[in-house]
Structures are given as structure tokens and as C-alpha cells.
Coordinates of C-alpha atoms in Angstrom, one line a residue:
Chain P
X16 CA 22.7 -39.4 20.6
X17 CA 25.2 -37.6 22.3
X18 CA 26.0 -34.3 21.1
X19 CA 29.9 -35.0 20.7
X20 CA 28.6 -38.3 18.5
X21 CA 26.7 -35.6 16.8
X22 CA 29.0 -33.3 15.5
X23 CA 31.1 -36.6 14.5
X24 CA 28.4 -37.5 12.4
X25 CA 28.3 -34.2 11.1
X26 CA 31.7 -33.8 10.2
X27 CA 32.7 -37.0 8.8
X28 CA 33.0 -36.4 4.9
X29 CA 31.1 -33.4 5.2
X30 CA 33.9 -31.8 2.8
X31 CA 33.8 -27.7 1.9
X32 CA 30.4 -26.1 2.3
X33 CA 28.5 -26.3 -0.7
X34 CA 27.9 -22.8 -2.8
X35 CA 24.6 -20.6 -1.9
X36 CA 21.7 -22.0 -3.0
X37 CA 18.9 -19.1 -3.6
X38 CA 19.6 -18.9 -7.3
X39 CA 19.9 -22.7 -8.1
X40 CA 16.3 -23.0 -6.2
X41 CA 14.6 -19.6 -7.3
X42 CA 15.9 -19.5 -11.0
X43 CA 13.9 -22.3 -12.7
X44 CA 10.9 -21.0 -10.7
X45 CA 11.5 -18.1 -13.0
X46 CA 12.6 -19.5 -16.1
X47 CA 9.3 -22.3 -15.9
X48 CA 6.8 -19.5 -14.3
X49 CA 7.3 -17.0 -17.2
X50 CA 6.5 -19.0 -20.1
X51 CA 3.7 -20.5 -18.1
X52 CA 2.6 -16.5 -17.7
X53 CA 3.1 -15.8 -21.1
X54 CA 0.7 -18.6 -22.2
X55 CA -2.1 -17.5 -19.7
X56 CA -1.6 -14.1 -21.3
X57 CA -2.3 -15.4 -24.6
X58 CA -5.1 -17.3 -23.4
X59 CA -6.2 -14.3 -21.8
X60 CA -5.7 -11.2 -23.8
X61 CA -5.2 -9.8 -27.5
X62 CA -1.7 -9.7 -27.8
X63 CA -0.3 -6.4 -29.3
X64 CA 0.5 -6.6 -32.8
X65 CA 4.4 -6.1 -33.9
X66 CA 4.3 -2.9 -34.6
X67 CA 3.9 -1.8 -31.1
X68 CA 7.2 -2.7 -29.8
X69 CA 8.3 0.9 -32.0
X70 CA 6.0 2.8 -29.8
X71 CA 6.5 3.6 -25.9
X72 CA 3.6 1.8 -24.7
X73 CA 5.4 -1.9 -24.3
X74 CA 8.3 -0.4 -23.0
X75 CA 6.7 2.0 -20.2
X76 CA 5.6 -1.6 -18.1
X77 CA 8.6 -3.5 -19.7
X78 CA 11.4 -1.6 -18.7
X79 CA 10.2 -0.6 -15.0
X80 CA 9.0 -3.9 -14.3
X81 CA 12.6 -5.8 -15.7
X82 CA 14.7 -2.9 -13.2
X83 CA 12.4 -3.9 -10.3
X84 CA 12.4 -7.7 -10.5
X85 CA 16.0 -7.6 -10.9
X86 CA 16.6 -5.8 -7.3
X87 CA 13.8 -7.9 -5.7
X88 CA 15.9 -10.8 -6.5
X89 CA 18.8 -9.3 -5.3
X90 CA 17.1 -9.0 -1.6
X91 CA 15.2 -11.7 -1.5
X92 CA 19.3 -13.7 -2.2
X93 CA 20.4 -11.7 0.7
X94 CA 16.9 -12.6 2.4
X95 CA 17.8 -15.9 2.6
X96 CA 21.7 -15.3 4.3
X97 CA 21.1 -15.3 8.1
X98 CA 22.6 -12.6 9.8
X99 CA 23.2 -10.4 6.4
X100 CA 22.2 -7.0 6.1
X101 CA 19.1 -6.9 3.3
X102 CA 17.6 -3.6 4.7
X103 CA 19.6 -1.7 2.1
X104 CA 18.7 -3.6 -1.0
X105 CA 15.1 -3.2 0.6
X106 CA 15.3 0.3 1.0
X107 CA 16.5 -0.1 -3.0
X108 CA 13.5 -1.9 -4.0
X109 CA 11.2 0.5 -2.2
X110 CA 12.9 3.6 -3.6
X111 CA 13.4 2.7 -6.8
X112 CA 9.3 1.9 -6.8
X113 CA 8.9 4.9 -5.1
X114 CA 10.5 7.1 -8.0
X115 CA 8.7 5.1 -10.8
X116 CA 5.6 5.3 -9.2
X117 CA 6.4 9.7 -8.6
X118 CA 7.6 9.6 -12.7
X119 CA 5.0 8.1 -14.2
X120 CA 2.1 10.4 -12.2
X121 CA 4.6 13.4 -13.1
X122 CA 3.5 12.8 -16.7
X123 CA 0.3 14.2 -16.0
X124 CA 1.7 17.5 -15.3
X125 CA 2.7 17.7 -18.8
X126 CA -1.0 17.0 -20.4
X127 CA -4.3 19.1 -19.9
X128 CA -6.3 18.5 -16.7
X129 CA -9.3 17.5 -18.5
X130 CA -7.1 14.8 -20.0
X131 CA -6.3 13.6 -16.2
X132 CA -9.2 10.9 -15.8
X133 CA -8.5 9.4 -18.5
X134 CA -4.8 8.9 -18.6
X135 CA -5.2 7.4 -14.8
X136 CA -8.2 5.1 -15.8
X137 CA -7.7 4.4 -19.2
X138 CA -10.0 1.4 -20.6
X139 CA -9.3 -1.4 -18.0
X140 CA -8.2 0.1 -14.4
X141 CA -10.0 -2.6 -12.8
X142 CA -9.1 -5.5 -14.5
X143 CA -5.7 -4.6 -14.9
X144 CA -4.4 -5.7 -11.0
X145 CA -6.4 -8.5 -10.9
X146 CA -5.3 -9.8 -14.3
X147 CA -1.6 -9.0 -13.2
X148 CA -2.0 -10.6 -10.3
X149 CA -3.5 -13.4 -11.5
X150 CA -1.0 -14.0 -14.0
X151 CA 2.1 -14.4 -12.2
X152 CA 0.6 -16.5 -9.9
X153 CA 1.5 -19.8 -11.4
X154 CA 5.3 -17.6 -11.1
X155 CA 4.3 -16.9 -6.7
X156 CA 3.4 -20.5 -6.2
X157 CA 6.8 -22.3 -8.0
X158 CA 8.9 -19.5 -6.1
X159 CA 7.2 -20.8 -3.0
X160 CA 7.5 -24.1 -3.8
X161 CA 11.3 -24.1 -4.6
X162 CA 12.0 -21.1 -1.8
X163 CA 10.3 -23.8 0.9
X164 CA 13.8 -24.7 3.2
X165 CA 15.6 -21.3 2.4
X166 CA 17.2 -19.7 5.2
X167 CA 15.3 -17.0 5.6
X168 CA 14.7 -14.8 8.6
X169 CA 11.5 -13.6 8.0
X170 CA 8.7 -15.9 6.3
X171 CA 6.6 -13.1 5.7
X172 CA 8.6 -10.6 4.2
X173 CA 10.4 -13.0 2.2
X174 CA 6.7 -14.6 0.9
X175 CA 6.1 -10.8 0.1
X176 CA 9.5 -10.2 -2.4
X177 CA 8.4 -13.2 -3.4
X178 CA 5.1 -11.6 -4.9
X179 CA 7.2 -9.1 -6.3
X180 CA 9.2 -10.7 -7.8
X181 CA 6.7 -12.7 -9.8
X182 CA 4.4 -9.8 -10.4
X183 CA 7.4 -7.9 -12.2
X184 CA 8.2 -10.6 -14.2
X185 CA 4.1 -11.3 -14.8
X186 CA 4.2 -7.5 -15.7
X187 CA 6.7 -8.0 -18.4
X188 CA 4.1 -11.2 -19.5
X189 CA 1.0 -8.3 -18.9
X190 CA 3.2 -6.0 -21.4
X191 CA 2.8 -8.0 -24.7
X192 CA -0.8 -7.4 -24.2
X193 CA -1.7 -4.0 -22.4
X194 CA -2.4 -1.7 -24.6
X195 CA -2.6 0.9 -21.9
X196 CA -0.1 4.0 -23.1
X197 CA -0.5 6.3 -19.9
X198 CA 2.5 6.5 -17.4
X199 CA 0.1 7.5 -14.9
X200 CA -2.1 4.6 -15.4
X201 CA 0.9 2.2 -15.0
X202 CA 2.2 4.0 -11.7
X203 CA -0.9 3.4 -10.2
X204 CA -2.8 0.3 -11.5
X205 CA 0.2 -1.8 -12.3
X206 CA 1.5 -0.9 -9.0
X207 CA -1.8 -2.1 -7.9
X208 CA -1.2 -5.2 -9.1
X209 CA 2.4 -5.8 -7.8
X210 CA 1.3 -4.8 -3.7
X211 CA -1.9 -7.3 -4.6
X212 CA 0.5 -10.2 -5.3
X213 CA 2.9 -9.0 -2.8
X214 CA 0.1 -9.2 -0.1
X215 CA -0.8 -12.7 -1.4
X216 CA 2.3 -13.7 -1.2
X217 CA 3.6 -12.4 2.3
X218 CA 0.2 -14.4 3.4
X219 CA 1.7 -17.7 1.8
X220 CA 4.9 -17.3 2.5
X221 CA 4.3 -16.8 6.6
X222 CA 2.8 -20.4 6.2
X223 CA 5.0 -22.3 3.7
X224 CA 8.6 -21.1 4.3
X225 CA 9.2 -22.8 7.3
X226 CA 13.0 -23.9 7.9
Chain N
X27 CA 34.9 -20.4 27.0
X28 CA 31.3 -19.0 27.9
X29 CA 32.3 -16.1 29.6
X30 CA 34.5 -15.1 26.6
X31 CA 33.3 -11.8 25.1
X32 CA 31.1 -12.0 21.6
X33 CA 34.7 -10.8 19.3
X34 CA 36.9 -13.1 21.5
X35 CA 34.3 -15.8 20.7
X36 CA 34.7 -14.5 17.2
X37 CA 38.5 -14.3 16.9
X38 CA 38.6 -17.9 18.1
X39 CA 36.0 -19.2 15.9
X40 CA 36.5 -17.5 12.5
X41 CA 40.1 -19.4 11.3
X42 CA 38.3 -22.8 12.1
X43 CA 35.4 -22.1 10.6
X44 CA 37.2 -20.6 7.7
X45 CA 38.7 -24.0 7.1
X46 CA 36.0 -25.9 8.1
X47 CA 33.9 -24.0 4.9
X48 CA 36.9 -24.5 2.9
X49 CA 37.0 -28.9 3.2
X50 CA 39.2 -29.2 6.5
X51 CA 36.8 -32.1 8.2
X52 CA 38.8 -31.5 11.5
X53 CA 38.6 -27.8 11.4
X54 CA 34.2 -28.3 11.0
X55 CA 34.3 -30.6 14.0
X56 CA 36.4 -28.7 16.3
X57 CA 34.0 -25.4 14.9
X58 CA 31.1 -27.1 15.9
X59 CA 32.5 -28.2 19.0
X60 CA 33.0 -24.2 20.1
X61 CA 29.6 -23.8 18.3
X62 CA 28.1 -26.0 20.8
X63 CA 29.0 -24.4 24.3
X64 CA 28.5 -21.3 22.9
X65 CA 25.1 -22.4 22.2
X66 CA 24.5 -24.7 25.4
X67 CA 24.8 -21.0 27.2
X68 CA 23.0 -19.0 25.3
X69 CA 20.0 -21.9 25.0
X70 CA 20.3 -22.8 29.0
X71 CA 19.7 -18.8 29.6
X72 CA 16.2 -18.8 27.6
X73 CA 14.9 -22.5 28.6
X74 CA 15.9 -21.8 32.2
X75 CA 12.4 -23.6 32.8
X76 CA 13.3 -26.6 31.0
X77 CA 17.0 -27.7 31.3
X78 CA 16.0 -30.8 29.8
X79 CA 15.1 -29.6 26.2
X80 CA 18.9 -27.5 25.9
X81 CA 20.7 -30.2 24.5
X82 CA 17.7 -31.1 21.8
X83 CA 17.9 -27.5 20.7
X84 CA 21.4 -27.3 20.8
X85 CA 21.9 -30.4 18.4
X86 CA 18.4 -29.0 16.7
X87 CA 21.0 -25.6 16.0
X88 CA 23.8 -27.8 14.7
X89 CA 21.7 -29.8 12.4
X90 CA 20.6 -26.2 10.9
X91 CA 24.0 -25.2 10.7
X92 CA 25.4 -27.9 8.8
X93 CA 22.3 -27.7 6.9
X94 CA 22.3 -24.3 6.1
X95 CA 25.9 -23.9 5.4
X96 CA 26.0 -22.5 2.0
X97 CA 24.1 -19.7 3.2
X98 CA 26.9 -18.5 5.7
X99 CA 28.3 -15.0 4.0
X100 CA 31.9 -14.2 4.9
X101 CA 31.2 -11.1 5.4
X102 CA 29.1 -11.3 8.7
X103 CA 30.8 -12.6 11.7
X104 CA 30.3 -16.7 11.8
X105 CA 28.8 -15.8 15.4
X106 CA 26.3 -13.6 13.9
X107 CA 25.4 -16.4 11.2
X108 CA 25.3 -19.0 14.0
X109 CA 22.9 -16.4 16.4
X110 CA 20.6 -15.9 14.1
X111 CA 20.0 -19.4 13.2
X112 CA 19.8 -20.8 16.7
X113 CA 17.2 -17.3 17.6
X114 CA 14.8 -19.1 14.9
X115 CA 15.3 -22.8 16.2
X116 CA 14.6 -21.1 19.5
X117 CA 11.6 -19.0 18.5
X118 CA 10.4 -22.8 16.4
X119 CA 11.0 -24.3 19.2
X120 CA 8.7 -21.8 21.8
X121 CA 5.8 -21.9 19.2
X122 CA 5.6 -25.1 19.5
X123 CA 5.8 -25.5 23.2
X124 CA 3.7 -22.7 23.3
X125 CA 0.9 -24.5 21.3
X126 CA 1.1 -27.5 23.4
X127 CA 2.2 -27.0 27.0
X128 CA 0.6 -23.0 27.9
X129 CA 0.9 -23.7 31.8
X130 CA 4.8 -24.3 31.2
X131 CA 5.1 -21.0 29.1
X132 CA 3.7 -18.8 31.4
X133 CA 5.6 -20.8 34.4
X134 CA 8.7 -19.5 32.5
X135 CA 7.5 -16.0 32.7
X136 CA 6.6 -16.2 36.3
X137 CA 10.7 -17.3 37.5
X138 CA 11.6 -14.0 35.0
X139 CA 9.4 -11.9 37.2
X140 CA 10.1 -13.6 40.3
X141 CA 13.8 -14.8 40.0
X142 CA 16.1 -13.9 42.6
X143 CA 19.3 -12.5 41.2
X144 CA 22.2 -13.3 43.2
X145 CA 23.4 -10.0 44.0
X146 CA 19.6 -8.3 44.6
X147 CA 18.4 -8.1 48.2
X148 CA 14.8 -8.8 49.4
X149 CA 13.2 -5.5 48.5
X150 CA 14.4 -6.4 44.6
X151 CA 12.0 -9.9 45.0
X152 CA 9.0 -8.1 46.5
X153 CA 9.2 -5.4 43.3
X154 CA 9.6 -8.0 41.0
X155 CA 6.5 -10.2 42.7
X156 CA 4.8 -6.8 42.6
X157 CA 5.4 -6.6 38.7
X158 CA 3.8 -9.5 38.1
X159 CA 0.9 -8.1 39.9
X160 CA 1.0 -4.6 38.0
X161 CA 1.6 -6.6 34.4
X162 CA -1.7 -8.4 35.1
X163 CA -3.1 -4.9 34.6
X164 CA -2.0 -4.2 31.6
X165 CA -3.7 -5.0 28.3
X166 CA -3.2 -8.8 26.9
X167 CA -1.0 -6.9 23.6
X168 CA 1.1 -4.4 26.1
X169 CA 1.6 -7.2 28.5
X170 CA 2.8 -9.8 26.3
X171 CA 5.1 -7.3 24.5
X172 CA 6.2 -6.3 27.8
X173 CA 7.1 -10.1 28.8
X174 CA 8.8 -11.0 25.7
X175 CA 10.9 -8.1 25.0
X176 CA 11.8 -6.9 28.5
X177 CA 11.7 -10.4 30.5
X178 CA 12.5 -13.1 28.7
X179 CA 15.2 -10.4 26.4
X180 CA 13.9 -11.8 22.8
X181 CA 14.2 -9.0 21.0
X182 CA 11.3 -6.6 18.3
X183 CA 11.6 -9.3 15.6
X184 CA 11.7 -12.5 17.5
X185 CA 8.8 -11.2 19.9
X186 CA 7.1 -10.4 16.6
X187 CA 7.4 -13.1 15.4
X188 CA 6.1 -15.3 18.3
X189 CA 2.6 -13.1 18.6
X190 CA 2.2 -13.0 14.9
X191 CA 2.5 -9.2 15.0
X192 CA 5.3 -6.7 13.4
X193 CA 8.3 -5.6 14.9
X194 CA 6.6 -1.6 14.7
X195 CA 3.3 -2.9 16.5
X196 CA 5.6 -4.6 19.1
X197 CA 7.5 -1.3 20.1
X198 CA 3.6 0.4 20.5
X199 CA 2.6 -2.0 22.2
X200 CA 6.0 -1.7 24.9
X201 CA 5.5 1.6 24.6
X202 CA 1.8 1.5 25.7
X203 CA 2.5 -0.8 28.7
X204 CA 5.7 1.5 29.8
X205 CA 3.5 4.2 30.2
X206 CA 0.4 2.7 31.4
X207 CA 2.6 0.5 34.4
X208 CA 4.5 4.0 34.7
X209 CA 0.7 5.3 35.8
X210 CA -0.2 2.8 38.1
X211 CA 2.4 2.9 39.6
X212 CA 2.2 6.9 39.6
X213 CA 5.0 8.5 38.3

């Protein structure tokens, strides 16, 4: 076909342009992938009784992890717009994590050294990541699966806010059960988990979200 | 039109393409048409080895375009929108020739040593036909960096991209082979 036929074809009842699509495909990734992280939680874990939500220990993962899933979605939208500018909203993402991550190991200064070990290991340092990443998994793979076709201008790096994404959102999940209280331990073992989805995910993404 | 610099391009391109994203069918078409040999110029400069495949890609980029128009943010200049998206039919496009046709690859590389410019006398062909020599040299990672960013003009993250490597281990890597041809040749 010639190209003039082409853009014939192209334009004939091609009406206005349709609206962005990154939250029409991404958002029921989300609102199917929590639920689905929520059960494996259950299935999973001991889920804290009621009475926790009055204490800080829900909250400490809960609160971070909402703040930073909300500005990972907010870049991986202007991910997917070729030619926009998402090294600021990256440079968001990275410093807000940055200044969780430097708050919650400044609690330490405020307890006894000998206290130290335990507040960074608590009872499941090595479980936690793993479990984390594990359970917003089922959230990585329907982001991939509905992100497959977006725009964007680097698979990798998009693949890898992907795994963010879904790890803070699999954090929130984590929450209702951890019964972790130390801001330290969450700086560094939840953060564990979100780099170990976001690693999983820049390595799927580089091979699925092809456009 | 071709020889129209990038913000006159711009200027003359933006109210169609305004329309165009607003419902005007005509305004799309004659967008696309600009589009188009804006494209066939800036494709026939990087496939200089294979005029045949220029119109594939350039219909390839319009296909994209039309595709992907939802994504366009008025904010960014349409022309920007438009590079970007041909730059990763492009890079699409040399992967897979890459994977299946090396010898026509490297023949590429070879006219950007050895290409005569217009202007350039003799002494300019012999140092480029010398480069070629001097890049063989070099490490596989400098030299390929050294090709893609500074001979073929892709630039950190579309030679990235290609060798599966990041935009900081490019720039080392150019780095490297700067210095290391700067040696040989001894400066």
C-alpha cells in the first residue's frame, strides 16, 4: 500500500483521539490484584486482631506504602506518554523512599543501642521480603498483562515501577498481618521487599512490554 | 519542507494536529501527511544502507501514531511525541535486522566510517578508513558504544537500549574508547 492510501485509511472516521489510556488499563490490575493479595495474606499469615489498627504498628507500613504507590502510579502514567518528562516524578518516588527509608532508621537514635538488633531484625527479617514479594505478585503479573501495548519508552524501567507499584499496594495487603512494630525494621526489610519485586519486575517488563 | 528547522516544523504542525486530536478528519490527514516527509528524512538518514525498508518504517511510525494517539500530551511539542515514537520503531526495527541480517548491520557501520562527505577532501576519507582500523582495537563494549553513539548518532538511551545495557554504562563505555583511541593514536 502506498503511503498516501495509508494515511487515507488512517484518517477516514478516525474522529478525535481517544482519552489516555494508562489508568483505564492499569486500574483494574489494581483493584483485582489487591483483593487477590489480601486473600493470599490470609492464606498465609495470622491476621492482626482489631485492636491493632489503635496502635502504630499497621499504620507505620500502611501509610508509607499508600504515599509511595500513589507517586509510582503517577510516573509510570507519565511513563507511558512518549516524549513527556517522568524524570521528575522519578526523582519523587526515589526521594520520597529515600526520606522514609532515613526516618524510620532515625528511630533507632531514640532507643538504647542494645535495643538496636532487635528493632532492625525483629522476629521475621527474612521472611518478610520474600513474603512481600511474593504477595503482590499476582498484583506484578495483571499490571504486566494489562500494561502490555502501553507507550512506553523504556520496558525496563517501566516493568520496574511496575514492581513497585504492586509491592506498595502488597505492603498495604502485608500490613493486616505483620506484626512487626519497629520503623527501622520496616525501612529496611520492607524496603527489601519492594527493590525485590521491583528487580523482578524490571526483568519481565524488558520482555513483555513490547509496543 | 525537510530542510525546515525542528520549531518551524513545529509551528506548522501543531494547529493541524491540534484539530486533527480534536475530530477534524481532514486536519489528521493533512498532519500525517507533514508527519510523513518529516519522517521519510529522518528514517532515509539512519537506513542509508537500505533505502528500500524507509517507506515500511515510515508507514510502521504512522500506524504507531494513530495507534498511540491518546498518549500524545499537549504539553510536549507534537514533533517531540512523533520522534520519540518513530526512535523506538527505528531501534524495533534495527533489533530485528540486527538478529537476522549481521553482515548488513555492520555494512551500515562501515559507509558511516567510510562515507565521503561532500564537502571533505581526500585526507578526511583516508582518516575515516583509518578509524575503522583504530576501532577494531578497541574493546567489543567501547567499540560498539563508540559506533552507535558517535557514527550512526543514536543517542545514550537508544544505544542502550540496542546492546541491552544502560544509558550510564554506555557513556563508560564511550568514555573508555575516547581515551583508549585518543592513545593509540597518541595524543
Amino acid at each position: 500500500m502506498r503511503t498516501d492510501e495509508l494515511i487515507a485509511r488512517l484518517s477516514d472516521g478516525a474522529g478525535a483521539a481517544p482519552p489516555p489510556e494508562e489508568a483505564r488499563r492499569l486500574l483494574p490490575a489494581l483493584l483485582l490484584g489487591l483483593p487477590a493479595a489480601l486473600l493470599l495474606v490470609l492464606a498465609l499469615m495470622e491476621p492482626l486482631p482489631v485492636a491493632a489498627v489503635a496502635t502504630a504498628t499497621p499504620w507505620i507500613k500502611e501509610l508509607p506504602a499508600l504515599l509511595l504507590g500513589l507517586l509510582a502510579f503517577a510516573w509510570l502514567r507519565r511513563a507511558s506518554r512518549p516524549a513527556s518528562d517522568s524524570a521528575p516524578l522519578r526523582r519523587a518516588v526515589l526521594g520520597a523512599w529515600g526520606l522514609l527509608v532515613l526516618v524510620g532508621l532515625g528511630s533507632l537514635m531514640g532507643a538504647p543501642v542494645v535495643e538496636w538488633p532487635d528493632r532492625l531484625l525483629g522476629q521475621s527479617w527474612w521472611s518478610c521480603p520474600l513474603l512481600l514479594a511474593g504477595i503482590s505478585l499476582p498484583i506484578l503479573l495483571l499490571l504486566l498483562l494489562r500494561g502490555r501495548g502501553l507507550p512506553v519508552a523504556d520496558a525496563r524501567r517501566a516493568g520496574a515501577g511496575m514492581g513497585l507499584l504492586a509491592a506498595c499496594l502488597g505492603a498495604m495487603a502485608y500490613a493486616l498481618a505483620c506484626p512487626e512494630s519497629s520503623p527501622a525494621f520496616v525501612a529496611l526489610w520492607y524496603s527489601a521487599g519492594l527493590l525485590l519485586s521491583m528487580t523482578l519486575g524490571a526483568w519481565l517488563g524488558a520482555r513483555l512490554l513490547r509496543w | 519542507m525537510a530542510s525546515a528547522t525542528p520549531s518551524d516544523f513545529e509551528a506548522q504542525l501543531r494547529p493541524w494536529w491540534d484539530r486533527a486530536q480534536a475530530g477534524d478528519e481532514a486536519a489528521y490527514r493533512h498532519a500525517l501527511t507533514l508527519i510523513a516527509g518529516r519522517l521519510r528524512s529522518f528514517l532515509r538518514r539512519r537506513l542509508a544502507q537500505q533505502p528500500d525498508e524507509v517507506e515500511d518504517l515510515v508507514q510502521e511510525v504512522l500506524l504507531s501514531l494513530h495507534l498511540h494517539r491518546g498518549s500524545y500530551d499537549a504539553t510536549v511539542p507534537v514533533s517531540a511525541w512523533v520522534q520519540a515514537i518513530a526512535r523506538h520503531r527505528l531501534i524495533d526495527h534495527w533489533r530485528r535486522a540486527g538478529l537476522r541480517q549481521h553482515e548488513s548491520f555492520d555494512e551500515l557501520l562501515e559507509q558511516a566510517v567510510l562515507a565521503e562527505p561532500v564537502d571533505e577532501g581526500a585526507g578526511a576519507h583516508e582518516a575515516r578508513r583509518d578509524l575503522s582500523q583504530l576501532l577494531e582495537r578497541l574493546p567489543m563494549a567501547q567499540r560498539r558504544a563508540i559506533e552507535l553513539t558517535k557514527l550512526l548518532g543514536l543517542n545514550g538511551a537508544e544505544a542502550a537500549e540496542h546492546l541491552g545495557s544502560s544509558e550510564a554504562a554506555i557513556k563508560v563505555q564511550v568514555h573508555r574508547g575516547l581515551k583508549r583511541l585518543a592513545a593509540l593514536v597518541g595524543k
